PDB file of C-alpha atoms in Angstrom:
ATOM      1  CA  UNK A   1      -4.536  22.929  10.512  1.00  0.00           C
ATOM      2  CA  UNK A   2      -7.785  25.041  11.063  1.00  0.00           C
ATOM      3  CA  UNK A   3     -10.096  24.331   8.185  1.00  0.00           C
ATOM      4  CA  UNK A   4     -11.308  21.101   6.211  1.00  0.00           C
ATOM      5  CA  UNK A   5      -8.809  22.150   3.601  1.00  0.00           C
ATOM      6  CA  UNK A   6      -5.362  22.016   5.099  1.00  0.00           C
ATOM      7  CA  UNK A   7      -6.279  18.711   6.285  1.00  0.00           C
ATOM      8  CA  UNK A   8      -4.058  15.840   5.092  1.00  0.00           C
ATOM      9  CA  UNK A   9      -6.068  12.435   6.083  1.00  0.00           C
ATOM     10  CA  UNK A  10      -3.201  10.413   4.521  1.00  0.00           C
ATOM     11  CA  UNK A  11      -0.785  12.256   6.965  1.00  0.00           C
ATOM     12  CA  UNK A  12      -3.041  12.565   9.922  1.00  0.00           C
ATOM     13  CA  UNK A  13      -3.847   8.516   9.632  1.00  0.00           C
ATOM     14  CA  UNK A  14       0.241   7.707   8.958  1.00  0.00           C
ATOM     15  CA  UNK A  15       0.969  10.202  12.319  1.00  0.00           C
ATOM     16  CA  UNK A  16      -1.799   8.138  14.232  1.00  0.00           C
ATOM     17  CA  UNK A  17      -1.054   4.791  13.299  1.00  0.00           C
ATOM     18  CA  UNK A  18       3.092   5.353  13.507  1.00  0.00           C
ATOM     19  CA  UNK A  19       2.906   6.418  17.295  1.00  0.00           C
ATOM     20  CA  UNK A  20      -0.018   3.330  17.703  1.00  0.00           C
ATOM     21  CA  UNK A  21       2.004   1.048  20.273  1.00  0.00           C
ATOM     22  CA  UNK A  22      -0.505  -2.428  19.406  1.00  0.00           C
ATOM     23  CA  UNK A  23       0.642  -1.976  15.807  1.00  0.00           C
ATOM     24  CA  UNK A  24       4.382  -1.441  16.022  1.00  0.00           C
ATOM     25  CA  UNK A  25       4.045  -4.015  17.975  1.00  0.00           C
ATOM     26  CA  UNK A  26       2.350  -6.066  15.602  1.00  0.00           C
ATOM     27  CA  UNK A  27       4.572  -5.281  12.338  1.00  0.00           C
ATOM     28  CA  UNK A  28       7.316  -5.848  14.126  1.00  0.00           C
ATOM     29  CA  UNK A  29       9.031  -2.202  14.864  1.00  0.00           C
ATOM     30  CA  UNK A  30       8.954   0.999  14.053  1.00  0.00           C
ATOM     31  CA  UNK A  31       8.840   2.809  10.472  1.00  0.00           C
ATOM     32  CA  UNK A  32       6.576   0.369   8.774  1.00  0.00           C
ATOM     33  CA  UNK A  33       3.794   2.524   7.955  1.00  0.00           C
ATOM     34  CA  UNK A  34       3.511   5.436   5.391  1.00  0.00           C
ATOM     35  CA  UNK A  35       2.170   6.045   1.774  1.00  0.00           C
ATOM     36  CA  UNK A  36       4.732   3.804  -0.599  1.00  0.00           C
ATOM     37  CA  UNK A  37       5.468  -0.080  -0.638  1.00  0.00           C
ATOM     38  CA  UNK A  38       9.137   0.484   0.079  1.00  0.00           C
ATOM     39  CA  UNK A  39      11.031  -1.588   3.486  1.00  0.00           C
ATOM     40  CA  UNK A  40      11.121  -2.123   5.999  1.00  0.00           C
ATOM     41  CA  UNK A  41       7.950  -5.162   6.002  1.00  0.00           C
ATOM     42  CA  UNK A  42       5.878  -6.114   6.641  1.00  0.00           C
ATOM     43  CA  UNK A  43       4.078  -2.301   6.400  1.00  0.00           C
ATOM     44  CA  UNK A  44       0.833  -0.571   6.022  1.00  0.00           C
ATOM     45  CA  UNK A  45       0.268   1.788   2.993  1.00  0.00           C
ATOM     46  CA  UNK A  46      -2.106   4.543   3.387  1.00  0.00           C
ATOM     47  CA  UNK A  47      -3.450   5.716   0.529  1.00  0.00           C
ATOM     48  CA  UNK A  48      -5.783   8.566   0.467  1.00  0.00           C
ATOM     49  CA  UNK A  49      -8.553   7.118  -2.803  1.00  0.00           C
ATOM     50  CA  UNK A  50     -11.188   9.025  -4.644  1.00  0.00           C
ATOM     51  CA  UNK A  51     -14.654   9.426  -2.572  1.00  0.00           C
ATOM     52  CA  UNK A  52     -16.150  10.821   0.389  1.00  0.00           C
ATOM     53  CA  UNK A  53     -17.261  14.880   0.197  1.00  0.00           C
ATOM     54  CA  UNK A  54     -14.773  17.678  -0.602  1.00  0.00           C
ATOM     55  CA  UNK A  55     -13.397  19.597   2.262  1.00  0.00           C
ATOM     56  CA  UNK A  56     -14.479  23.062   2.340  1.00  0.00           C
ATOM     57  CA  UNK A  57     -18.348  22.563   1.088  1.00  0.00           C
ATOM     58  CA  UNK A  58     -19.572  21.846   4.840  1.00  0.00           C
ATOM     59  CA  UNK A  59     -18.361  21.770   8.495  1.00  0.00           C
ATOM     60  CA  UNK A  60     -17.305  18.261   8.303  1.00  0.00           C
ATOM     61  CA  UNK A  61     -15.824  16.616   5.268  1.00  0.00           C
ATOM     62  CA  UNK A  62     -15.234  12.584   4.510  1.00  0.00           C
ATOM     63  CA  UNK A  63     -12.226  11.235   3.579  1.00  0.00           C
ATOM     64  CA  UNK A  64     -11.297   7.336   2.040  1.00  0.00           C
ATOM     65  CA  UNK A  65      -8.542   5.775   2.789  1.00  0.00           C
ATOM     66  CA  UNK A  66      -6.967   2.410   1.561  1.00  0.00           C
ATOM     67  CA  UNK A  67      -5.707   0.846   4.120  1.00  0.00           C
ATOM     68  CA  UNK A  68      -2.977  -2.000   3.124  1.00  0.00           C
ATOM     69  CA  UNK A  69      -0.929  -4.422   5.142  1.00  0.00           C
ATOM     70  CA  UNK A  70       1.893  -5.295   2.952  1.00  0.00           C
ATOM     71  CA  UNK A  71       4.195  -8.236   3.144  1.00  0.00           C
ATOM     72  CA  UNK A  72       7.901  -9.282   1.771  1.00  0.00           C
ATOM     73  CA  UNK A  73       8.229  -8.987  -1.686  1.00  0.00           C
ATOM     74  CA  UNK A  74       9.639 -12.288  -1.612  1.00  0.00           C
ATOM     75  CA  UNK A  75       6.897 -13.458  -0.356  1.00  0.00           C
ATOM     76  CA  UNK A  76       8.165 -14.334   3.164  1.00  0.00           C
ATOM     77  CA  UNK A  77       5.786 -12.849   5.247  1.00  0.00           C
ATOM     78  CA  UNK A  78       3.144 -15.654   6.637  1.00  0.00           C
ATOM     79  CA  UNK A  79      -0.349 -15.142   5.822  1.00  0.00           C
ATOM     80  CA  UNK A  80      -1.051 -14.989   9.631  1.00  0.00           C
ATOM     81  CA  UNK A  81       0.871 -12.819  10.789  1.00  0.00           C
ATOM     82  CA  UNK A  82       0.052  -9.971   7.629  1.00  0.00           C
ATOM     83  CA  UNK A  83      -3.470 -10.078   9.010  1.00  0.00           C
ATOM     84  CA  UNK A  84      -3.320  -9.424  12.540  1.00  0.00           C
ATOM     85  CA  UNK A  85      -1.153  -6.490  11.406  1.00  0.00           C
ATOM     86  CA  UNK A  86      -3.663  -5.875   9.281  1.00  0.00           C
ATOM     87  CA  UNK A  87      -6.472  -5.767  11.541  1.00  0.00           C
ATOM     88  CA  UNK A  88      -4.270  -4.049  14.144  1.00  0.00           C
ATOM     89  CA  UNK A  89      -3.944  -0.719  12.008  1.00  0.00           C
ATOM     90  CA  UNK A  90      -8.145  -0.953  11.098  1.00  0.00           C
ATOM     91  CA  UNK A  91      -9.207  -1.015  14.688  1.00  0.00           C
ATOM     92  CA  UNK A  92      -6.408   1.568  15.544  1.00  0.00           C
ATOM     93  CA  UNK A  93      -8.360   4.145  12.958  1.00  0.00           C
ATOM     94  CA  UNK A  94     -11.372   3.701  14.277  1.00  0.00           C
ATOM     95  CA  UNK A  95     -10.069   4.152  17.988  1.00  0.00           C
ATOM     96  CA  UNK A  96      -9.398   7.936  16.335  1.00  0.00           C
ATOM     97  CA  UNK A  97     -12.646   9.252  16.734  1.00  0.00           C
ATOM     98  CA  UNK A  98     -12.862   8.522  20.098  1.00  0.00           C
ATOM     99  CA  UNK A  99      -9.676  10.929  20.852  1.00  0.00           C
ATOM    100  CA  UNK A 100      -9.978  13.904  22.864  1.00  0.00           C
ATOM    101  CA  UNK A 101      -9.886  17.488  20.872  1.00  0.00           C
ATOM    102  CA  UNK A 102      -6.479  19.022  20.728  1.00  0.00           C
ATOM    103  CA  UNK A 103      -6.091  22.895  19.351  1.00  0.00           C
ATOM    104  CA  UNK A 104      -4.513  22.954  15.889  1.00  0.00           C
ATOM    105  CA  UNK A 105      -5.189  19.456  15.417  1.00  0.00           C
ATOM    106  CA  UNK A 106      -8.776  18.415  13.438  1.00  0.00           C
ATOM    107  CA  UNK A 107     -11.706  16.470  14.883  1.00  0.00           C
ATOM    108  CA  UNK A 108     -12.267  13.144  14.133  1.00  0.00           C
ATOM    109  CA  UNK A 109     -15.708  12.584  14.245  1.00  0.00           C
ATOM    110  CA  UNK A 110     -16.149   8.832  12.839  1.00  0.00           C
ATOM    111  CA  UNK A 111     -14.291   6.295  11.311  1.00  0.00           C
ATOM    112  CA  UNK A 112     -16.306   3.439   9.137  1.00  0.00           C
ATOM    113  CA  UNK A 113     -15.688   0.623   7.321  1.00  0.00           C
ATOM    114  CA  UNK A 114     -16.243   1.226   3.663  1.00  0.00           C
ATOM    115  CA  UNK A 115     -15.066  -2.551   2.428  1.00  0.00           C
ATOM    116  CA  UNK A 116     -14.811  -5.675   4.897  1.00  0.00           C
ATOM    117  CA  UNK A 117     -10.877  -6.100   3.442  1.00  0.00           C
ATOM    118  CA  UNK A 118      -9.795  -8.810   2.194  1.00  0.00           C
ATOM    119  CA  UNK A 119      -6.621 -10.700   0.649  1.00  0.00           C
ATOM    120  CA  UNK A 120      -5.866  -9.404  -2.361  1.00  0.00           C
ATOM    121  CA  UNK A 121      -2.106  -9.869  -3.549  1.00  0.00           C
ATOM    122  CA  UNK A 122       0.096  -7.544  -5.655  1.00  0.00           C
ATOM    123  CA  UNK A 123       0.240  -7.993  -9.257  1.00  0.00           C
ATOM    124  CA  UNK A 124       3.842  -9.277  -8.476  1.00  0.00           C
ATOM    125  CA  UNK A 125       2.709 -11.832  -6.216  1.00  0.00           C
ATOM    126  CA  UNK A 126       3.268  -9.363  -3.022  1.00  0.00           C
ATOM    127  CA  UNK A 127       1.054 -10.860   0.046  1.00  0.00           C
ATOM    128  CA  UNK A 128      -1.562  -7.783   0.324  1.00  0.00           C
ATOM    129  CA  UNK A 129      -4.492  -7.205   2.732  1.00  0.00           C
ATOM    130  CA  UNK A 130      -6.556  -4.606   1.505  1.00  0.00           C
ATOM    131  CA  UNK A 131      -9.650  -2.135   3.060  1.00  0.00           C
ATOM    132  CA  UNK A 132     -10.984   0.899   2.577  1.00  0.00           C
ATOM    133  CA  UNK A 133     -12.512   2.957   5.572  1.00  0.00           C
ATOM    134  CA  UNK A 134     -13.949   6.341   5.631  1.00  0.00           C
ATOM    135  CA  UNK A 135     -12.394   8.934   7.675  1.00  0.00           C
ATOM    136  CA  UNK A 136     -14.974  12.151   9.008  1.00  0.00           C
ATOM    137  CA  UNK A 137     -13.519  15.349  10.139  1.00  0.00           C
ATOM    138  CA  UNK A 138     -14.198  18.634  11.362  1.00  0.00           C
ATOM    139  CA  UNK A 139     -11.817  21.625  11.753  1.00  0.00           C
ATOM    140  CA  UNK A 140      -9.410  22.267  14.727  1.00  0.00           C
ATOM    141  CA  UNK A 141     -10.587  23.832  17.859  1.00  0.00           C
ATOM    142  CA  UNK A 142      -8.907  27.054  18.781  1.00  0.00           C
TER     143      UNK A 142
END
């Protein structure tokens, strides 16, 4: 990735948050976090929502993201347990803009809060935390 517009904040946030140790921990294993409400749960979504500046316009560009924690959808998953998972994965995307510079990977710069999140279930009755944060980037070193 070397410019703003090959960047893919849904994919860079699902890489970071996949290999984040505290969270598989948290959701209870591995493969639990990617862009669709399918199983294994509970998961986080990642869901990259209108907002932020457009890549390409300026060094840096802003991304939003929806972060979700996502329970059963029989409804099995306590309350509890959904948030800490759900808490996990927000503190693990801010921890990315402290991470060192790699070539061919971009720059996070900042990470910030954009909603407090909150419990907001699934029209179906789905236990749902929900937040969105913004995500600011600059190209990859070379």
């Amino acid at each position: 990735m070397s410019d703003l517009g090959s960047l893919d904040p849904e994919e860079l946030a699902v890489t970071w948050l996949s290999a984040h140790a505290e969270l598989t921990g948290a959701l209870g294993g591995p493969g639990r976090v990617g862009a669709r409400n399918t199983p294994p749960y509970p998961r986080i979504r990642i869901t990259q929502v209108p907002g932020g500046s457009a890549p390409g316009w300026r060094w840096t560009a802003t991304f939003h993201l929806q972060v979700e924690a996502l329970g059963d959808l029989d409804r099995s998953t306590p309350r509890p347990e959904l948030r800490r998972a759900f808490t996990v994965a927000v503190k693990a995307l801010h921890e990315l803009a402290g991470q060192q510079a790699a070539p061919g990977r971009p720059v996070v710069t900042a990470v910030r809060a954009l909603s407090a999140g909150g419990w907001l279930p699934e029209p179906t009755g789905q236990g749902r935390y929900l937040a969105v944060v913004a995500v600011t980037a600059h190209p990859a070193p070379r």
